[in-house]
């Protein structure tokens, strides 16, 4: 139980300020100054370099199963990617992925 | 899709941001519930979501407060979780760097995984967009996501129960990001970067302070850039 109000407010504002500075870093300081080509080339891969690594542990070791590999969740992840590649529609891929998860969960329970 | 006016870019942002709600709502409710159970009052719970506006870091800080970790350890650990956002900031700079300072302040505040992910996808797809059009798109993308993050934290704090477990909405977080990443894998360097990121994030998952993800991301960027240079 957290009872120290002062600590809570300190954490909220310090974490808020720190997080803002991280987000503002390049947008704020670099602004419109041109970046070198080699850096731009690296930055072009930011999304595909950060997001897959961010979700990989959630897919392979889901907290909901206590970190156990879950065939239903693996299948759902695979089908989300397939639906995403085929339709190039985010909503369709999400719906396809969630549907796969529900169907797979029911099917695995029946086996 | 052709977008010529800032107004239609805003509408496109709204449309692209909307699907993320399926992941954001349960995550926010969960934070409200857990934070309230940990002893935070309603104002503290809401302030957490409004001031910090970063789910994973909020959960990390909360957990460490429950464990009575030293203040500095709490801050360093939670900030490390957010360091990936410096990469988002750098990645958006070529597209939004010439916006007015105040605009960049607001963009920075609202720079979350969801707004970054859909913005960078559209900005790359539409290189002819003006900065004003890009800014409109960005604010469209956060219009549902961020206010719902605040509101649903409060709902979680008030109702005190999470959404039913059988909905498996914990998995909505990876699913929404996978749905967005999939269409980005359009070249070999992009695919190689994604695979590097996944493998290294899993291999280095044992490292403290979320360092595993940073190592994975920086290496994956280098792999993508190097393959592009050789192509």
XYZ file of C-alpha atoms in Angstrom:
342
model
C 0.000 0.000 0.000
C 1.379 3.408 -0.998
C 0.722 5.935 1.771
C 3.317 8.657 1.136
C 1.405 11.382 -0.762
C 4.539 13.484 -1.178
C 6.327 10.595 -2.858
C 3.422 9.999 -5.248
C 3.348 13.635 -6.374
C 7.139 13.749 -6.687
C 7.103 10.669 -8.913
C 4.210 11.980 -11.031
C 5.811 15.347 -11.770
C 9.417 14.184 -12.080
C 8.415 11.313 -14.355
C 6.157 13.645 -16.360
C 8.932 16.219 -16.809
C 11.537 13.598 -17.686
C 9.241 11.870 -20.165
C 8.396 15.180 -21.818
C 12.089 16.029 -22.209
C 12.720 12.627 -23.824
C 9.866 13.221 -26.278
C 10.894 16.828 -26.944
C 14.607 15.986 -27.340
C 15.076 15.886 -31.112
C 11.867 17.664 -32.126
C 12.710 20.543 -29.802
C 16.458 20.933 -30.116
C 17.174 19.859 -33.702
C 13.983 21.370 -35.087
C 14.372 22.312 -38.733
C 18.154 21.953 -38.885
C 18.972 19.264 -41.467
C 20.201 15.912 -40.197
C 23.144 14.083 -41.847
C 22.299 11.449 -44.450
C 23.660 8.500 -42.460
C 21.429 9.450 -39.506
C 18.362 9.891 -41.719
C 19.060 6.449 -43.198
C 19.046 4.935 -39.696
C 15.946 6.875 -38.661
C 13.997 5.484 -41.623
C 14.055 2.132 -39.779
C 12.974 3.434 -36.358
C 9.404 2.097 -36.505
C 10.323 -1.398 -37.696
C 13.273 -1.468 -35.258
C 11.378 -0.446 -32.097
C 7.794 -1.708 -32.392
C 8.500 -5.415 -33.176
C 10.904 -5.614 -30.214
C 8.365 -3.848 -28.015
C 5.648 -6.435 -28.674
C 7.772 -9.613 -29.056
C 7.945 -10.402 -25.310
C 4.184 -9.753 -25.001
C 3.578 -12.306 -27.764
C 6.001 -15.026 -26.676
C 5.644 -14.618 -22.892
C 2.149 -13.207 -22.266
C 1.492 -12.053 -18.680
C -2.049 -13.482 -18.901
C -0.656 -17.038 -19.047
C 2.007 -16.354 -16.426
C 4.680 -16.031 -19.117
C 3.933 -19.450 -20.647
C 4.050 -19.741 -24.430
C 0.382 -19.790 -25.553
C -0.456 -21.447 -28.922
C -3.697 -19.418 -29.264
C -1.861 -16.100 -28.827
C 0.950 -17.149 -31.196
C -1.595 -18.098 -33.840
C -3.469 -14.812 -33.332
C -0.236 -12.845 -33.746
C 0.626 -14.735 -36.943
C -2.821 -14.160 -38.437
C -2.763 -10.455 -37.514
C 0.424 -10.097 -39.576
C -1.054 -12.112 -42.472
C -4.300 -10.074 -42.451
C -2.232 -6.881 -42.237
C -0.097 -7.848 -45.233
C -3.066 -8.983 -47.315
C -5.550 -6.203 -46.571
C -3.166 -3.328 -45.657
C -6.103 -2.280 -43.483
C -5.297 -1.863 -39.794
C -8.849 -2.348 -38.521
C -9.304 -5.524 -40.616
C -6.006 -6.903 -39.304
C -6.958 -6.174 -35.676
C -10.400 -7.750 -36.075
C -8.873 -10.757 -37.879
C -6.264 -11.180 -35.131
C -8.742 -10.939 -32.250
C -11.173 -13.332 -34.001
C -8.330 -15.824 -34.481
C -7.529 -15.539 -30.777
C -11.118 -16.310 -29.710
C -11.568 -19.163 -32.191
C -8.175 -20.667 -31.276
C -8.879 -20.397 -27.543
C -12.211 -22.229 -27.942
C -10.759 -24.818 -30.339
C -7.772 -25.596 -28.068
C -10.120 -26.081 -25.126
C -12.202 -28.590 -27.120
C -9.227 -30.690 -28.216
C -5.614 7.957 -50.240
C -5.055 11.504 -51.453
C -5.157 14.159 -48.798
C -4.763 17.722 -49.916
C -6.161 19.810 -47.088
C -5.195 19.900 -43.446
C -8.853 19.193 -42.607
C -8.939 15.907 -44.490
C -5.576 14.968 -42.966
C -7.113 15.513 -39.525
C -10.038 13.231 -40.492
C -7.608 10.569 -41.734
C -5.741 10.797 -38.419
C -9.010 10.314 -36.522
C -9.754 7.244 -38.607
C -6.275 5.743 -38.139
C -6.164 6.442 -34.396
C -9.581 4.949 -33.681
C -8.679 1.193 -33.839
C -6.097 1.671 -31.079
C -8.922 2.249 -28.605
C -9.495 -1.496 -28.366
C -6.080 -1.753 -26.698
C -5.922 1.643 -24.981
C -9.249 1.384 -23.127
C -8.597 -1.901 -21.265
C -4.991 -0.853 -20.526
C -6.166 2.469 -19.051
C -8.928 0.816 -17.006
C -6.350 -1.634 -15.651
C -4.049 1.212 -14.602
C -6.925 2.928 -12.786
C -7.802 -0.259 -10.927
C -4.243 -1.213 -9.974
C -3.261 2.332 -8.949
C -6.373 2.693 -6.763
C -5.775 -0.700 -5.132
C -2.194 0.425 -4.453
C -3.533 3.366 -2.442
C -3.557 6.318 -4.865
C -6.552 8.663 -4.678
C -8.613 9.666 -7.710
C -6.746 12.933 -8.327
C -3.382 11.166 -8.173
C -4.525 8.444 -10.565
C -5.834 10.985 -13.076
C -2.747 13.206 -12.706
C -0.511 10.210 -13.369
C -2.211 9.583 -16.713
C -2.399 13.257 -17.718
C 1.109 14.318 -16.638
C 3.036 11.206 -17.688
C 0.772 9.825 -20.470
C 2.846 6.646 -20.967
C 1.213 3.368 -19.932
C 4.179 1.045 -19.556
C 6.211 3.615 -17.575
C 3.215 4.352 -15.326
C 2.849 0.654 -14.479
C 6.599 0.367 -13.866
C 6.634 3.365 -11.504
C 3.560 2.112 -9.659
C 5.005 -1.365 -9.172
C 8.266 0.061 -7.797
C 6.356 2.374 -5.443
C 4.438 -0.645 -4.119
C 7.785 -2.416 -3.591
C 9.048 0.711 -1.762
C 12.049 1.144 -4.062
C 14.171 4.312 -3.588
C 12.762 7.370 -5.408
C 15.762 7.659 -7.730
C 15.512 3.988 -8.728
C 11.797 4.437 -9.501
C 12.494 7.447 -11.717
C 15.481 5.998 -13.580
C 13.715 2.698 -14.250
C 10.466 4.294 -15.442
C 12.305 6.859 -17.598
C 14.361 4.065 -19.172
C 11.086 2.483 -20.290
C 10.369 5.739 -22.135
C 13.778 6.176 -23.774
C 12.453 4.628 -27.003
C 10.485 7.856 -27.384
C 13.719 9.759 -28.049
C 14.002 7.572 -31.159
C 10.429 8.445 -32.104
C 11.277 12.124 -31.620
C 14.341 11.827 -33.870
C 12.409 9.867 -36.474
C 9.678 12.520 -36.699
C 12.106 15.460 -36.764
C 12.645 15.365 -40.565
C 8.838 15.600 -40.975
C 7.798 17.968 -38.176
C 11.004 19.814 -37.274
C 10.011 23.017 -39.061
C 6.658 23.334 -37.251
C 6.345 26.261 -34.816
C 7.935 25.701 -31.401
C 4.610 25.603 -29.529
C 3.283 23.011 -31.975
C 6.376 20.890 -31.404
C 5.811 21.183 -27.638
C 2.273 19.774 -28.017
C 3.380 17.103 -30.502
C 6.055 16.038 -27.984
C 3.576 15.831 -25.120
C 1.249 13.629 -27.211
C 4.074 11.514 -28.698
C 2.970 8.011 -27.648
C 3.538 4.639 -29.328
C 0.201 4.836 -31.146
C 0.492 8.378 -32.501
C 4.094 7.760 -33.574
C 3.319 4.472 -35.295
C 0.441 5.656 -37.449
C 2.037 9.051 -38.177
C 5.335 7.667 -39.444
C 3.469 5.160 -41.628
C 1.415 7.917 -43.291
C 4.299 10.416 -43.525
C 6.423 7.875 -45.412
C 3.499 6.970 -47.630
C 2.789 10.649 -48.462
C 6.135 12.424 -48.851
C 4.491 15.427 -50.519
C 2.474 16.400 -47.412
C 3.244 19.850 -46.013
C 4.289 20.212 -42.379
C 0.869 21.724 -41.554
C -0.867 18.697 -43.101
C 1.359 16.338 -41.089
C 0.628 18.228 -37.870
C -3.127 17.993 -38.540
C -2.834 14.277 -39.150
C -0.873 13.812 -35.921
C -3.471 15.641 -33.831
C -6.226 13.624 -35.530
C -4.457 10.429 -34.521
C -4.341 11.400 -30.818
C -7.860 12.877 -30.610
C -9.447 9.592 -29.479
C -6.438 7.851 -27.974
C -5.141 10.382 -25.441
C -8.412 11.710 -23.933
C -9.656 8.112 -23.674
C -6.442 7.224 -21.847
C -7.273 9.858 -19.195
C -11.010 9.074 -19.032
C -10.663 5.302 -18.821
C -8.049 5.575 -16.049
C -10.694 7.407 -14.018
C -13.325 4.803 -14.944
C -10.972 2.068 -13.753
C -10.348 3.932 -10.484
C -14.094 4.380 -9.916
C -15.432 0.928 -10.880
C -12.459 -0.976 -9.443
C -12.855 -3.985 -11.733
C -11.099 -4.811 -14.978
C -12.765 -6.074 -18.132
C -13.578 -9.812 -18.118
C -10.537 -12.041 -18.590
C -12.099 -14.195 -21.324
C -12.030 -11.149 -23.637
C -8.220 -11.575 -23.575
C -7.863 -7.848 -24.213
C -4.363 -7.969 -22.753
C -3.466 -9.216 -26.201
C -5.044 -6.231 -27.945
C -1.807 -4.289 -27.320
C 0.448 -6.572 -29.409
C -2.299 -7.115 -31.983
C -2.815 -3.408 -32.698
C 0.920 -2.879 -33.179
C 1.346 -5.977 -35.335
C -1.516 -4.793 -37.536
C 0.358 -1.540 -38.027
C 3.835 -3.014 -38.474
C 2.842 -5.628 -41.079
C 2.296 -3.176 -43.982
C 5.613 -1.433 -43.133
C 7.589 -4.589 -44.018
C 7.778 -3.649 -47.678
C 11.507 -4.033 -48.380
C 14.245 -6.503 -47.376
C 15.990 -3.929 -45.118
C 12.673 -3.254 -43.313
C 12.052 -6.978 -42.853
C 15.626 -7.587 -41.667
C 15.352 -4.727 -39.156
C 12.081 -6.148 -37.774
C 13.501 -9.676 -37.404
C 16.656 -8.315 -35.716
C 14.489 -6.306 -33.335
C 12.368 -9.328 -32.338
C 15.291 -11.721 -31.858
C 17.465 -9.291 -29.860
C 14.547 -8.037 -27.732
C 13.896 -11.652 -26.676
C 17.583 -12.513 -26.208
C 18.277 -9.395 -24.101
C 14.954 -9.418 -22.232
C 16.810 -10.310 -19.012
C 18.637 -6.957 -18.917
C 17.419 -4.368 -16.395
C 16.065 -0.879 -17.179
C 14.491 -2.041 -20.449
C 17.990 -1.946 -21.946
C 17.225 -5.044 -24.026
C 14.744 -3.152 -26.171
C 17.168 -0.259 -26.696
C 19.980 -2.588 -27.787
C 17.570 -4.450 -30.074
C 16.203 -1.237 -31.604
C 19.575 0.449 -32.214
C 21.043 -2.710 -33.740
C 17.946 -3.223 -35.902
C 18.204 0.381 -37.192
C 21.866 -0.214 -38.076
C 20.964 -3.460 -39.888
C 18.231 -1.713 -41.910
C 20.454 1.266 -42.762
C 23.429 -0.910 -43.751
C 21.334 -3.142 -46.030
C 19.815 -0.043 -47.641
C 23.276 1.452 -48.219
C 24.497 -1.749 -49.907
C 21.400 -2.110 -52.077
